[in-house]
PDB file of N, CA and C in Angstrom:
ATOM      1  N   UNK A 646      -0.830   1.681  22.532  1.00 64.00           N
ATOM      2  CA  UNK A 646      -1.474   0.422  22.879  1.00 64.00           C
ATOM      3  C   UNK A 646      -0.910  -0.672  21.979  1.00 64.00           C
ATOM      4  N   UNK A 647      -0.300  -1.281  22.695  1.00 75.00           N
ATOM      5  CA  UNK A 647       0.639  -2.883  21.676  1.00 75.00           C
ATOM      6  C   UNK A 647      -0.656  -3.770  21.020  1.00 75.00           C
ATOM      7  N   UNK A 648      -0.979  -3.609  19.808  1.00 87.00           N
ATOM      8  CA  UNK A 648      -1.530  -4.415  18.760  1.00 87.00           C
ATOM      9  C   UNK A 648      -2.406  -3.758  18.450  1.00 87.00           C
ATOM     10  N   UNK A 649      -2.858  -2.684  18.347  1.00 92.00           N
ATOM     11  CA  UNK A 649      -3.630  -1.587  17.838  1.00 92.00           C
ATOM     12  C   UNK A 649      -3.044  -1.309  16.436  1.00 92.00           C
ATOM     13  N   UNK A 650      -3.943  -0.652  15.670  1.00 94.00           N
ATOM     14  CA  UNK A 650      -3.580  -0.524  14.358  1.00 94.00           C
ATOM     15  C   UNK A 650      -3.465   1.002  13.854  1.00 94.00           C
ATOM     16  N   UNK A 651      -2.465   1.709  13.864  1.00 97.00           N
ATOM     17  CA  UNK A 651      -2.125   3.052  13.779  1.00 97.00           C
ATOM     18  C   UNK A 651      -2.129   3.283  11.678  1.00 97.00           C
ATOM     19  N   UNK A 652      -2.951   4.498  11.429  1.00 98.00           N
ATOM     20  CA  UNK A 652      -2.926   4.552  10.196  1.00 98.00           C
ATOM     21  C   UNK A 652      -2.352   5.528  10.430  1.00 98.00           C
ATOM     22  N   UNK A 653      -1.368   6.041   8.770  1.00 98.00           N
ATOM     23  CA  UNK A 653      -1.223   7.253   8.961  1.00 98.00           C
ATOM     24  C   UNK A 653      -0.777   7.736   6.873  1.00 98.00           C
ATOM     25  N   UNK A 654      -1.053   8.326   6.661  1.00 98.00           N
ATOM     26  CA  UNK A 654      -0.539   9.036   5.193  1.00 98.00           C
ATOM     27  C   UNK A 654       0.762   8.952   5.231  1.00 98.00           C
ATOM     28  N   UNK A 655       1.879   8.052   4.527  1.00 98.00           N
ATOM     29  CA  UNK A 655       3.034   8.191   4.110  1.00 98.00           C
ATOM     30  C   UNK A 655       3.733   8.179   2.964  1.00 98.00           C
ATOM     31  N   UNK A 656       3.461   9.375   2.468  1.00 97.00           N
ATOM     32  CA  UNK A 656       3.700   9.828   0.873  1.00 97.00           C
ATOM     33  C   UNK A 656       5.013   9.545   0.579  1.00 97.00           C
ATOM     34  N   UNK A 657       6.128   8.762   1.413  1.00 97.00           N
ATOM     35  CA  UNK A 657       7.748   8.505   1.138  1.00 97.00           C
ATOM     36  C   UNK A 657       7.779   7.229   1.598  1.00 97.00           C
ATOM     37  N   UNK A 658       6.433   6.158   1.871  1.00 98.00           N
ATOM     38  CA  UNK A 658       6.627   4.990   1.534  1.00 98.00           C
ATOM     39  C   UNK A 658       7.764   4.371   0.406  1.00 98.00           C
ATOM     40  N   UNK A 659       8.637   3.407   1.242  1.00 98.00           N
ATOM     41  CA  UNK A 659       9.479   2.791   0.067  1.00 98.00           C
ATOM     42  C   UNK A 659       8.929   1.546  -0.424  1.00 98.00           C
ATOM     43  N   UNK A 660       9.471   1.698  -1.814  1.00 98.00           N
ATOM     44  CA  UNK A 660       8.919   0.390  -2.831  1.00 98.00           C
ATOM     45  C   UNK A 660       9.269  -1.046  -1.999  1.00 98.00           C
ATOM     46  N   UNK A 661      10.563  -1.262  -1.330  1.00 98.00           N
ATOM     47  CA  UNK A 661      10.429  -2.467  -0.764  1.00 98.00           C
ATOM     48  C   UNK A 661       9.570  -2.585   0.509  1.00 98.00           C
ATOM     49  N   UNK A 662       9.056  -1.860   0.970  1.00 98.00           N
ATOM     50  CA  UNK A 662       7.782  -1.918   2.306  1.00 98.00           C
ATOM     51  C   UNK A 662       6.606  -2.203   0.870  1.00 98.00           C
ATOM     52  N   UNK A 663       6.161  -1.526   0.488  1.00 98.00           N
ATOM     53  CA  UNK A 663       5.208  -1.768  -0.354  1.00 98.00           C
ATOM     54  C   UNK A 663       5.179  -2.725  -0.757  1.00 98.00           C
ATOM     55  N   UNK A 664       6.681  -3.755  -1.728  1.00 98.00           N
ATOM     56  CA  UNK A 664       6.628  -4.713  -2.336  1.00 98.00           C
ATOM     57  C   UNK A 664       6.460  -5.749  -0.862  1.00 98.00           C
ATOM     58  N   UNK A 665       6.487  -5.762  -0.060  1.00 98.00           N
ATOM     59  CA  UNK A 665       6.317  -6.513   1.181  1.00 98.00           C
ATOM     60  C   UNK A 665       5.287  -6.987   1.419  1.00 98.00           C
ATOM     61  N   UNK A 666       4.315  -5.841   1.640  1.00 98.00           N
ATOM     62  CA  UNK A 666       2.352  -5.853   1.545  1.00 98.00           C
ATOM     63  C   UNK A 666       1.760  -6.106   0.597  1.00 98.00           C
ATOM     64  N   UNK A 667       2.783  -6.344  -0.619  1.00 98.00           N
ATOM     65  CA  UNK A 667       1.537  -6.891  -1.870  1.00 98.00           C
ATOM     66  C   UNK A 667       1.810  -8.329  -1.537  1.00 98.00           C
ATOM     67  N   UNK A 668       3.006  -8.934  -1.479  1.00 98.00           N
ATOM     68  CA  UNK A 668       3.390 -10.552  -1.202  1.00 98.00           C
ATOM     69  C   UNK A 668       2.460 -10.493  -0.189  1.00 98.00           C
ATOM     70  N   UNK A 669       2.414 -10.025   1.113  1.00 97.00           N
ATOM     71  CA  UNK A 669       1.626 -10.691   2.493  1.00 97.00           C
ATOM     72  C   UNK A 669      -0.105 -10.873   2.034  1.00 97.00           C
ATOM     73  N   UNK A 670      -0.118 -10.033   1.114  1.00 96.00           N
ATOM     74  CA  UNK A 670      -1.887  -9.613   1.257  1.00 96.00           C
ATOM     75  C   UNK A 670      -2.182 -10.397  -0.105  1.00 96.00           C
ATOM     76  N   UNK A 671      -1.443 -11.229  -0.882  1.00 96.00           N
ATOM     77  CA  UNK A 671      -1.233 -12.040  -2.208  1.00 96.00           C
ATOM     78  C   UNK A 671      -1.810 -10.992  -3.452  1.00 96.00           C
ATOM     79  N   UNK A 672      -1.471 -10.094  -3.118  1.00 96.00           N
ATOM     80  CA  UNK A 672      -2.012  -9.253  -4.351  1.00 96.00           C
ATOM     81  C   UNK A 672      -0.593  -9.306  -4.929  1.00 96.00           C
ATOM     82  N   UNK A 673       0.495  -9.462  -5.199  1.00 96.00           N
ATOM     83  CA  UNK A 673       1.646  -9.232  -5.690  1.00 96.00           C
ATOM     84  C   UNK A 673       1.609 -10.358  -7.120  1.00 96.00           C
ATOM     85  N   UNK A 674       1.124 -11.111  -7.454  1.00 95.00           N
ATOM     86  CA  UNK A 674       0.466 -11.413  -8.509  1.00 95.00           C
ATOM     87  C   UNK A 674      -0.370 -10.809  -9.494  1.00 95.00           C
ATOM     88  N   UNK A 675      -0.774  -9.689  -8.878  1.00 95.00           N
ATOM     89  CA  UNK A 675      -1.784  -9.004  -9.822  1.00 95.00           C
ATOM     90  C   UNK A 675      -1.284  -7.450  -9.724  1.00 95.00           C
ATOM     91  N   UNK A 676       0.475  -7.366  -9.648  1.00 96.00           N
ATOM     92  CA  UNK A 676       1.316  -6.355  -9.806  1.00 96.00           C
ATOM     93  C   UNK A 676       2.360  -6.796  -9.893  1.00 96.00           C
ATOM     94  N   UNK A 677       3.132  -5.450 -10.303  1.00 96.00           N
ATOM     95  CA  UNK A 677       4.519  -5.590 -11.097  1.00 96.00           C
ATOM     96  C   UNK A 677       5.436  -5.748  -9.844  1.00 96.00           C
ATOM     97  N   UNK A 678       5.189  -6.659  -8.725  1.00 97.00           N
ATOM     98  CA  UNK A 678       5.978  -6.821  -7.028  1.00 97.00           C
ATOM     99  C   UNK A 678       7.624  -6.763  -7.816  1.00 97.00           C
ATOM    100  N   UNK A 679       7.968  -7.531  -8.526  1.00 97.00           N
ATOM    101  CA  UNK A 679       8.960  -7.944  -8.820  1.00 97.00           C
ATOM    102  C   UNK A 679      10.035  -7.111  -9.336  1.00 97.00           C
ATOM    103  N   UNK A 680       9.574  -5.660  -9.774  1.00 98.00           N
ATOM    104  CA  UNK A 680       9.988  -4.744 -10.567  1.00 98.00           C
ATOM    105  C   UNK A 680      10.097  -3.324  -8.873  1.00 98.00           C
ATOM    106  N   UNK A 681      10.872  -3.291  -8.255  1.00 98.00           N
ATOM    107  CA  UNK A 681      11.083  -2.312  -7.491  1.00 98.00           C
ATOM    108  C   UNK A 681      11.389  -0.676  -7.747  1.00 98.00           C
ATOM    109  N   UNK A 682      11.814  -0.532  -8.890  1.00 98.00           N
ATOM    110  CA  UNK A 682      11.600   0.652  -9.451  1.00 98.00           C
ATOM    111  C   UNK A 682      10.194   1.107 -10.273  1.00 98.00           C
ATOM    112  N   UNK A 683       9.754   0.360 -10.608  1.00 98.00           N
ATOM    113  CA  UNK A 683       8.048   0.444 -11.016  1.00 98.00           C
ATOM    114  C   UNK A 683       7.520   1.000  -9.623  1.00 98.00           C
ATOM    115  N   UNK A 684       7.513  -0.173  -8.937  1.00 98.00           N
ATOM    116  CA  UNK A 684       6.797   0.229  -7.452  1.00 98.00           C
ATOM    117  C   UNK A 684       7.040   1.559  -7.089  1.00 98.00           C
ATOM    118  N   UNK A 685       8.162   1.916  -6.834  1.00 98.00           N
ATOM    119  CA  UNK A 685       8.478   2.877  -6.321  1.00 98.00           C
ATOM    120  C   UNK A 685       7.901   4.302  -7.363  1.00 98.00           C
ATOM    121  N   UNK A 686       7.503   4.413  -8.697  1.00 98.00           N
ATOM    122  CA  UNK A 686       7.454   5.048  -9.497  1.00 98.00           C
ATOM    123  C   UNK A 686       6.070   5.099  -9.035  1.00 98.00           C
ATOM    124  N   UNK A 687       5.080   3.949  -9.218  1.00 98.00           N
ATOM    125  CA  UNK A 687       3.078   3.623  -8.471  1.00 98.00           C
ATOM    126  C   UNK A 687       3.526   4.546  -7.445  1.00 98.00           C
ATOM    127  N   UNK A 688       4.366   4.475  -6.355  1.00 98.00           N
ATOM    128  CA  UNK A 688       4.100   5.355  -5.435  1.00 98.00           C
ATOM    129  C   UNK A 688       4.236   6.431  -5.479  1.00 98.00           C
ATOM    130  N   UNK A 689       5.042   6.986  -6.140  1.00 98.00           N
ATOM    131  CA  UNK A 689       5.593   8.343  -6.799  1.00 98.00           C
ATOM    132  C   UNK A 689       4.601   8.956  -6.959  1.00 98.00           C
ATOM    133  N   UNK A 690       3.621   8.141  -8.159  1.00 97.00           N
ATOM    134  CA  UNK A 690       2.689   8.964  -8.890  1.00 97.00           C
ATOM    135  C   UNK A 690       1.343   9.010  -8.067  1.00 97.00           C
ATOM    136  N   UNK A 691       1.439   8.367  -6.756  1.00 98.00           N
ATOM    137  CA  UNK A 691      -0.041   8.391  -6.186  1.00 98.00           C
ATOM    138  C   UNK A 691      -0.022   9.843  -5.657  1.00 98.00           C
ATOM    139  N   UNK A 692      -1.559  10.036  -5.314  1.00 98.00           N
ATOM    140  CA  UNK A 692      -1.853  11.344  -4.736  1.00 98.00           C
ATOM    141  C   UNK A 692      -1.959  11.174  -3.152  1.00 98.00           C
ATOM    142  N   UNK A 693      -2.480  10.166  -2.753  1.00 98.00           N
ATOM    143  CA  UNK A 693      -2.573   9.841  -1.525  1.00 98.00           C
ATOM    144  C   UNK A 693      -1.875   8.173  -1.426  1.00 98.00           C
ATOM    145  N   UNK A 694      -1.311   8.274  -0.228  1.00 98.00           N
ATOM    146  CA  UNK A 694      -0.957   6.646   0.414  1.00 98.00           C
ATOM    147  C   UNK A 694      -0.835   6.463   1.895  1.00 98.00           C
ATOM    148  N   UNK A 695      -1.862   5.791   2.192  1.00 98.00           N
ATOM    149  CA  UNK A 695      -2.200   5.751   3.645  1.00 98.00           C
ATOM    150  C   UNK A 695      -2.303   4.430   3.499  1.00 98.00           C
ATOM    151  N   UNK A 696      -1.422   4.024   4.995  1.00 98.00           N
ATOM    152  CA  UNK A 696      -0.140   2.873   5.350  1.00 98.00           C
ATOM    153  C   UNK A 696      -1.119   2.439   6.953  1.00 98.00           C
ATOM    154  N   UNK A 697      -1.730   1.165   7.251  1.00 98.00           N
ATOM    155  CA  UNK A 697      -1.701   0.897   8.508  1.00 98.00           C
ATOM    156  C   UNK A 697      -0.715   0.275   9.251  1.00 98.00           C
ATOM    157  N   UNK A 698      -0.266   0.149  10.531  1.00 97.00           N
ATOM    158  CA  UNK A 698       0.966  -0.723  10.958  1.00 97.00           C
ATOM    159  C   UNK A 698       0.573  -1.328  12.467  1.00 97.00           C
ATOM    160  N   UNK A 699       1.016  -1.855  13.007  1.00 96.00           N
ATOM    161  CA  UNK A 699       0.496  -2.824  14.277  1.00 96.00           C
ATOM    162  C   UNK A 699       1.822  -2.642  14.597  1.00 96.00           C
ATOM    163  N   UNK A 700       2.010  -2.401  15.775  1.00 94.00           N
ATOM    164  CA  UNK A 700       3.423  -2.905  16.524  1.00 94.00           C
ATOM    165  C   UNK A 700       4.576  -1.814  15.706  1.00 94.00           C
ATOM    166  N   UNK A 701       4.501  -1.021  14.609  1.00 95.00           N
ATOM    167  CA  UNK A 701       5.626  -0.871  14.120  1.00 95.00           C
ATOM    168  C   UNK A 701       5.463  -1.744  12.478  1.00 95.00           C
ATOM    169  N   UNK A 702       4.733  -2.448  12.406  1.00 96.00           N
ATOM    170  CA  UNK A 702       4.811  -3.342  11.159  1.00 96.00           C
ATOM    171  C   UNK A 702       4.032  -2.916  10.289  1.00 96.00           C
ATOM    172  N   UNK A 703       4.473  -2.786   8.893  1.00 98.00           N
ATOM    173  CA  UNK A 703       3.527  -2.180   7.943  1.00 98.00           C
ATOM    174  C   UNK A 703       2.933  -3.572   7.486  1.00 98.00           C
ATOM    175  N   UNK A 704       1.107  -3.391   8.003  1.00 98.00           N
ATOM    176  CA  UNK A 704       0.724  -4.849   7.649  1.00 98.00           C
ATOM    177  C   UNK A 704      -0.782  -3.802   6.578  1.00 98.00           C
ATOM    178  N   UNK A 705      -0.936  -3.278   6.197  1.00 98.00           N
ATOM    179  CA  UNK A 705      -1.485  -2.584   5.129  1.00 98.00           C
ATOM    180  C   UNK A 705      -1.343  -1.145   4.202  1.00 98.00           C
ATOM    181  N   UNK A 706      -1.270  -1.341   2.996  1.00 98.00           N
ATOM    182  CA  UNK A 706      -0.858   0.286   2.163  1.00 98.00           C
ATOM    183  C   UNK A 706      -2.493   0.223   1.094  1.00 98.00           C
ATOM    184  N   UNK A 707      -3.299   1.806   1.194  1.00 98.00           N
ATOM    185  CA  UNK A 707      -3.825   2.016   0.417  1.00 98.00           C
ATOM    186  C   UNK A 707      -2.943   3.071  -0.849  1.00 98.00           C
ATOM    187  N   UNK A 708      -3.287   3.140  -2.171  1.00 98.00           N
ATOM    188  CA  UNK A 708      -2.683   3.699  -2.543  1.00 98.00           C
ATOM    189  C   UNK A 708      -3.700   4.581  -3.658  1.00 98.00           C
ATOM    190  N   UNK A 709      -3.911   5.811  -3.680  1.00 98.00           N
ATOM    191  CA  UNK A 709      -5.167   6.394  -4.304  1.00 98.00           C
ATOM    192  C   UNK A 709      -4.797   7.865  -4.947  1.00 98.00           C
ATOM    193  N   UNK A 710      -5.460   7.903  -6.510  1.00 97.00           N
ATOM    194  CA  UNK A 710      -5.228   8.863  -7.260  1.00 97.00           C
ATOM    195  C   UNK A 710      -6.746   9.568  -7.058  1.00 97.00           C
ATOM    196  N   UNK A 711      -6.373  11.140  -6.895  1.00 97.00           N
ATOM    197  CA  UNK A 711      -7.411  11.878  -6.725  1.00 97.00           C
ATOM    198  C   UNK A 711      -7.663  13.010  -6.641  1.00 97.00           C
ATOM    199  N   UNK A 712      -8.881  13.710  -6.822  1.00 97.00           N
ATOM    200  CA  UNK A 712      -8.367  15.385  -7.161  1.00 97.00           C
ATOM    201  C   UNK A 712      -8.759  16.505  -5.920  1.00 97.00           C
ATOM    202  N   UNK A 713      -8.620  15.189  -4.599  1.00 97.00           N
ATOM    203  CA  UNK A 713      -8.712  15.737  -3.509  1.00 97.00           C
ATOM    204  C   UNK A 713     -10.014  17.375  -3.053  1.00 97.00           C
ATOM    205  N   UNK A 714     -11.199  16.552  -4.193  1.00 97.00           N
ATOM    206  CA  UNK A 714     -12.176  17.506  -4.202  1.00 97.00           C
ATOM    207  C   UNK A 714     -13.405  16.785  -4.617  1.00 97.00           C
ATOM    208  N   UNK A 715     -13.118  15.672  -4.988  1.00 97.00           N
ATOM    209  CA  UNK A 715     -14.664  14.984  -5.421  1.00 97.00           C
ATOM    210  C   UNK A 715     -14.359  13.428  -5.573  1.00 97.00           C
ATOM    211  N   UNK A 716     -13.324  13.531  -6.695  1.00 97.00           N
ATOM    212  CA  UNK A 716     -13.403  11.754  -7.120  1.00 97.00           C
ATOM    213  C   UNK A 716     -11.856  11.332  -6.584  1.00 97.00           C
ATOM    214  N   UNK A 717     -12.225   9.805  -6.138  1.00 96.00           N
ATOM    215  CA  UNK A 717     -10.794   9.162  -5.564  1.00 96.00           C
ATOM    216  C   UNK A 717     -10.662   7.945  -6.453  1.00 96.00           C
ATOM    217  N   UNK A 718      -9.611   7.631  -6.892  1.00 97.00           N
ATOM    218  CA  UNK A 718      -9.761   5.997  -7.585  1.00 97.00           C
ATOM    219  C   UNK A 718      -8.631   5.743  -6.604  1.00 97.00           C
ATOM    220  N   UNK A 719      -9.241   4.313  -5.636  1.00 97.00           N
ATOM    221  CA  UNK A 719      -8.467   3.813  -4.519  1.00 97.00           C
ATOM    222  C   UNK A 719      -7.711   2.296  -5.857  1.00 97.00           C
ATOM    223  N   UNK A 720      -6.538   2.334  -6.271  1.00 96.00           N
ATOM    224  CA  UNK A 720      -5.754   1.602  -7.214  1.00 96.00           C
ATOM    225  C   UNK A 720      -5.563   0.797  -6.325  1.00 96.00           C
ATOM    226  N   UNK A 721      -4.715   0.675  -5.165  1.00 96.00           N
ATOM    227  CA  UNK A 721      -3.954  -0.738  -4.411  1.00 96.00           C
ATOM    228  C   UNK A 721      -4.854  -0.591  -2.946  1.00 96.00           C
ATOM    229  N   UNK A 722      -5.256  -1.892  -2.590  1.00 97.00           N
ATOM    230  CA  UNK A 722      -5.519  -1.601  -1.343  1.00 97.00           C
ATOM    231  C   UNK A 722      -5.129  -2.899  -0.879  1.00 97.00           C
ATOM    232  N   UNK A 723      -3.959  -3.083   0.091  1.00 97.00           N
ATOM    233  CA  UNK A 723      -3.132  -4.507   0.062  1.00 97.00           C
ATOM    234  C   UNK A 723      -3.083  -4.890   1.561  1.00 97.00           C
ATOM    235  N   UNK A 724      -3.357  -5.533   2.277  1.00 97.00           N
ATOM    236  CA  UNK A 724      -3.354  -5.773   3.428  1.00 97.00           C
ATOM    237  C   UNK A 724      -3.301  -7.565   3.849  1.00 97.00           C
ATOM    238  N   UNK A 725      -1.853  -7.547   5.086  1.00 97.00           N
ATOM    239  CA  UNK A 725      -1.297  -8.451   4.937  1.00 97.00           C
ATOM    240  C   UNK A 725      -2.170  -9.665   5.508  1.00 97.00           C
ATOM    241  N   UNK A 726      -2.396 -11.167   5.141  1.00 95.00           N
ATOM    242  CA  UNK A 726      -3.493 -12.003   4.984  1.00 95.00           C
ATOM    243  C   UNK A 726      -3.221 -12.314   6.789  1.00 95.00           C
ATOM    244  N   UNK A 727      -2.167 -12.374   7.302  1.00 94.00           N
ATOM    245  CA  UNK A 727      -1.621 -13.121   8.773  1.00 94.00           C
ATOM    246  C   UNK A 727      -2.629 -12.036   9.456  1.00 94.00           C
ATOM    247  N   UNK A 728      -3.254 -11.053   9.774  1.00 92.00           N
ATOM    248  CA  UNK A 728      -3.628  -9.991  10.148  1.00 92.00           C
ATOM    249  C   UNK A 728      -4.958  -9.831  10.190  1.00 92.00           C
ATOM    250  N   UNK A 729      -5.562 -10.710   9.002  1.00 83.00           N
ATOM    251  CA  UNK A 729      -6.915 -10.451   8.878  1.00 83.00           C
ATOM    252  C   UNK A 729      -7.690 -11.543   9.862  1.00 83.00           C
ATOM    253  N   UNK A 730      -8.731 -11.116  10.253  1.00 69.00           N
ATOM    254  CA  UNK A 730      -9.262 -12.317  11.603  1.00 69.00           C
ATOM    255  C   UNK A 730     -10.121 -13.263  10.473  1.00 69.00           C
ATOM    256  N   UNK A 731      -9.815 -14.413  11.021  1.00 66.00           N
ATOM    257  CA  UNK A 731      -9.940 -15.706  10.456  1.00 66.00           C
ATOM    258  C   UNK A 731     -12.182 -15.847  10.175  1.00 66.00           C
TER     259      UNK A 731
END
């Protein structure tokens, strides 16, 4: 369905898709956007990263450390501002 929002877990998210969704969603100010090997390292080390996309477009990344049995700390949750209903 064209503009539906498909989530899905993508643990091989790349740092420049990621660094993409922190600029759109203005959280890239309140991360190291600028540093692409950092990013890519945040993603490395997450336990979970579940990515929404519209059309093909990654317009949100959660990114969450957890012991996949009780406690989650959800760290990034970035979603792009053009996307969100007004």
């Amino acid at each position: 369905v064209s503009g539906a929002v498909a989530y899905a877990v993508e643990p091989d998210l790349d740092a420049a898709s990621f660094q993409e969704v922190l600029v759109a969603s203005g959280l890239a100010s309140r991360r190291p956007a600028e540093f692409l090997e950092r990013l890519g390292r945040m993603l490395a080390g997450a336990d979970l990263v579940v990515t929404a996309r519209i059309d093909g477009r990654l317009v949100g990344v959660a990114r969450t450390l957890t012991d996949f049995s009780f406690c989650a700390y959800l760290s990034d949750l970035a979603v792009a501002r053009d996307v969100l209903a007004p």
